[in-house]
PDB file of C-alpha atoms in Angstrom:
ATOM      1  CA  UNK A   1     -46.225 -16.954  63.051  1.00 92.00           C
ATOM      2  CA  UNK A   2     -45.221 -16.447  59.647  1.00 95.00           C
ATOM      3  CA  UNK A   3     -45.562 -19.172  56.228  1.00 95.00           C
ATOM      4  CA  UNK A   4     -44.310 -18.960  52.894  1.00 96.00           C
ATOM      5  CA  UNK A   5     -47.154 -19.804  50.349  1.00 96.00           C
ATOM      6  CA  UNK A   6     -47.415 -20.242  46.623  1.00 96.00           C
ATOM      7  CA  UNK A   7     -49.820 -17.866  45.015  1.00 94.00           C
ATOM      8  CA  UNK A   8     -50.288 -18.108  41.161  1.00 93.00           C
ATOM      9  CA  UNK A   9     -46.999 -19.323  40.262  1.00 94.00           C
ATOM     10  CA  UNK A  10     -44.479 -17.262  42.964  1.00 96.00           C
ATOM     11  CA  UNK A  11     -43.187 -17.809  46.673  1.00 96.00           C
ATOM     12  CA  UNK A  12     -44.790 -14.952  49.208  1.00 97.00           C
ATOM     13  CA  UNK A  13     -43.981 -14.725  53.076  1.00 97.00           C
ATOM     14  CA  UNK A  14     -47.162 -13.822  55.043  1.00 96.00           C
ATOM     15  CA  UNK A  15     -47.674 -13.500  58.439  1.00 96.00           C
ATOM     16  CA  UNK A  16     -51.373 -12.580  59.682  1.00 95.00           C
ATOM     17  CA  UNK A  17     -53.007  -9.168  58.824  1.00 95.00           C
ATOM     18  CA  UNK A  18     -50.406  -8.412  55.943  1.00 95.00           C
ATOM     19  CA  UNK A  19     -51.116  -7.043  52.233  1.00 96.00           C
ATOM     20  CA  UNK A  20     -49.641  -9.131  49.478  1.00 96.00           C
ATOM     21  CA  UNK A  21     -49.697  -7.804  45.877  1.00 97.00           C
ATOM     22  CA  UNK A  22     -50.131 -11.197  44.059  1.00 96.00           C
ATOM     23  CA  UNK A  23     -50.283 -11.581  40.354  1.00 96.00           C
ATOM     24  CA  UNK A  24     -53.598 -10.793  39.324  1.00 96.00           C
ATOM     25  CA  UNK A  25     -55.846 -13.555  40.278  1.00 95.00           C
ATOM     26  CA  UNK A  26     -59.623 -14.243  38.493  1.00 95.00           C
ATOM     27  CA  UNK A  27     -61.724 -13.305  41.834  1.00 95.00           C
ATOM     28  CA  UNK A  28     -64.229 -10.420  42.745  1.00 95.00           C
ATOM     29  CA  UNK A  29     -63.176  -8.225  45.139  1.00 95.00           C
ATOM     30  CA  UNK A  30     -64.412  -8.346  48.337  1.00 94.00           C
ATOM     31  CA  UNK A  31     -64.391 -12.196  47.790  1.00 96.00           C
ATOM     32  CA  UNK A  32     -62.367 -14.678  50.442  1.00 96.00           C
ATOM     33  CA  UNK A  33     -59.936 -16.688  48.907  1.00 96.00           C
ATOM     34  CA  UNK A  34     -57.619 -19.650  50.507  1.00 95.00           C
ATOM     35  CA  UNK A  35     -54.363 -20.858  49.629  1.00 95.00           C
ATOM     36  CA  UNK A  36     -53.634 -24.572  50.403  1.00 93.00           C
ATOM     37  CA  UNK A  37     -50.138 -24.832  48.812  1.00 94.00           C
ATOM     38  CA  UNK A  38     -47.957 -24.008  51.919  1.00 95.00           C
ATOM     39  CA  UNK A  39     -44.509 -24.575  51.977  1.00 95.00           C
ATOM     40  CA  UNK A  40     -43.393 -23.787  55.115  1.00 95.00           C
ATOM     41  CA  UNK A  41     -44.588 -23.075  58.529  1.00 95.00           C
ATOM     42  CA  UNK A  42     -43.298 -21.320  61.384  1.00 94.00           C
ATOM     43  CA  UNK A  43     -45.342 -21.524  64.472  1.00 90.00           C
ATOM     44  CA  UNK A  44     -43.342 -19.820  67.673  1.00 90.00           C
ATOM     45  CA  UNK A  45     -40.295 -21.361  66.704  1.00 89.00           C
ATOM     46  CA  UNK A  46     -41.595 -24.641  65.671  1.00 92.00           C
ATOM     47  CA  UNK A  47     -40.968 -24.994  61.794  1.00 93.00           C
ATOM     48  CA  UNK A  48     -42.492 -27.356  59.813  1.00 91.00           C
ATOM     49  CA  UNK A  49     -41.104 -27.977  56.505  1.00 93.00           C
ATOM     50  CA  UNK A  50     -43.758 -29.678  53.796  1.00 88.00           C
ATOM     51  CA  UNK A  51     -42.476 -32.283  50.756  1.00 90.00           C
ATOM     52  CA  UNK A  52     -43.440 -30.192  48.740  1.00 91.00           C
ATOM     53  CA  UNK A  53     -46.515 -29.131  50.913  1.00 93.00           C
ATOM     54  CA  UNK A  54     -47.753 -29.124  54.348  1.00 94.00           C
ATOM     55  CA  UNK A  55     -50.914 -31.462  54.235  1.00 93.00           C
ATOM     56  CA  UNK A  56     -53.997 -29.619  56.119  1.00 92.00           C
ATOM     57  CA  UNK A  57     -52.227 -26.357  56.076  1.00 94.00           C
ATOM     58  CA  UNK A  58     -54.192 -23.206  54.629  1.00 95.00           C
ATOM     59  CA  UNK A  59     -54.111 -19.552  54.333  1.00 96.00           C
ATOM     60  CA  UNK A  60     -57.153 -17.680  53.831  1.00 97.00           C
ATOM     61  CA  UNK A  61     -57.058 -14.008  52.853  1.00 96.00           C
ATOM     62  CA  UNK A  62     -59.926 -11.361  51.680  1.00 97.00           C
ATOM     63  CA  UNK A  63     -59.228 -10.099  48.224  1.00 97.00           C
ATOM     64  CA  UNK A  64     -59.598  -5.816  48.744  1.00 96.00           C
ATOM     65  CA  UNK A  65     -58.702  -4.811  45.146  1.00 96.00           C
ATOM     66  CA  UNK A  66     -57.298  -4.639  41.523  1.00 97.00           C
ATOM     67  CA  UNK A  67     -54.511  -2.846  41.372  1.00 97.00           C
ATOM     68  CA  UNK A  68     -51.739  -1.876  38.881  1.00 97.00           C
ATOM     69  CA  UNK A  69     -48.065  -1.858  38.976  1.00 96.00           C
ATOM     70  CA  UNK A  70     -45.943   1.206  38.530  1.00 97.00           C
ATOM     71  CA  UNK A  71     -44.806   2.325  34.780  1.00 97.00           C
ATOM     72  CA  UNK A  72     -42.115   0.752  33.292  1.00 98.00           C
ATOM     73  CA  UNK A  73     -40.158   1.936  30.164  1.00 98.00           C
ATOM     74  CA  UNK A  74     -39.033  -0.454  27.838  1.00 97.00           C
ATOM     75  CA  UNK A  75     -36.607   1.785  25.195  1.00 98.00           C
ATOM     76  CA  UNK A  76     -35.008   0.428  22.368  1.00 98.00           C
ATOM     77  CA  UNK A  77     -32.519   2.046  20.270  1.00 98.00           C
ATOM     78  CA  UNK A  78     -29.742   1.074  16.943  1.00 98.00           C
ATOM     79  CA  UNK A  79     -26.934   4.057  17.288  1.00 97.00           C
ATOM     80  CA  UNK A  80     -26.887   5.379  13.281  1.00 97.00           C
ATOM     81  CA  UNK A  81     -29.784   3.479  12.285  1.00 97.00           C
ATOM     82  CA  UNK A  82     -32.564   5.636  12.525  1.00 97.00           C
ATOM     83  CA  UNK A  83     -34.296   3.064  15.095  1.00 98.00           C
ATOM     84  CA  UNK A  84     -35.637   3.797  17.931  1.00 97.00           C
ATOM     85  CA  UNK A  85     -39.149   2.408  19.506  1.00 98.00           C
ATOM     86  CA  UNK A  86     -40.807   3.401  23.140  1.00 98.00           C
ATOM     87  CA  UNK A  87     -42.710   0.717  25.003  1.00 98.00           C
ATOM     88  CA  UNK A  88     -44.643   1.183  28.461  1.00 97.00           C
ATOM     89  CA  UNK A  89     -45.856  -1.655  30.470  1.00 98.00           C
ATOM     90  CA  UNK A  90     -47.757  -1.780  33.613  1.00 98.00           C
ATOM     91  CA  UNK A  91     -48.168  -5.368  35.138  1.00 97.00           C
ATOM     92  CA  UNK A  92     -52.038  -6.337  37.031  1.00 97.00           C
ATOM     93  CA  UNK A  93     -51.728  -7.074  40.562  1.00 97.00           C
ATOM     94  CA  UNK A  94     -54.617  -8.153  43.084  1.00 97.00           C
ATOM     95  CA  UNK A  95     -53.996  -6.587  46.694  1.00 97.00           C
ATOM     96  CA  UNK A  96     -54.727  -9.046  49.470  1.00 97.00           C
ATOM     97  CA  UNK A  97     -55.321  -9.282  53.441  1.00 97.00           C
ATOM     98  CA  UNK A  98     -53.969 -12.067  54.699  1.00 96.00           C
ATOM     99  CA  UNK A  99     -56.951 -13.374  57.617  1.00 96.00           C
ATOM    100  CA  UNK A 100     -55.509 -16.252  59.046  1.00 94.00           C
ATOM    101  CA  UNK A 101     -52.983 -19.014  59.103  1.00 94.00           C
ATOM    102  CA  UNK A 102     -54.071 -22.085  60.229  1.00 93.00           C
ATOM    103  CA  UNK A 103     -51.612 -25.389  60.127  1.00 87.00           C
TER     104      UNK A 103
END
């Protein structure tokens, strides 16, 4: 059994007892959290498709921690200017179980 969910904004396909690194959402951790925009459901075989959501579907999931992306390097140069700047970023992420998946 598998569904594809929207959390914060992007698309995720979770089955049961899988960590998803969503974008960073405002929760404690160690807090349950549940996710009623489900797109689609597979259930054995049986898909159901939602317009745009499946009605009375949920996923509830147990928030285990904060995390942070790896480094990324953003480098920008002029050739025979004399410009050159250095930029790291590292993008907030919130790990999560996935519990259950009820339809």
């Amino acid at each position: 059994m598998y569904a594809i969910v929207n959390i914060a904004g992007k698309q995720f396909k979770v089955t049961k007892d899988q960590y998803v690194y969503a974008p960073k959402l405002a929760v404690d951790a160690g807090a349950s959290v549940e996710f009623d925009e489900v797109l689609l459901a597979d259930d054995n075989g049986t898909i159901s498709l939602g317009a745009p959501t499946i009605a009375g579907a949920k996923v509830t999931g147990k928030v285990l921690d904060h995390v942070r992306g790896d480094k990324v390097i953003v480098f920008k140069k002029k050739r025979r200017k004399g410009y050159k700047k250095k930029n790291g970023h590292r993008q907030d992420y919130t790990k999560v179980l996935i519990e259950n998946i009820s339809l």
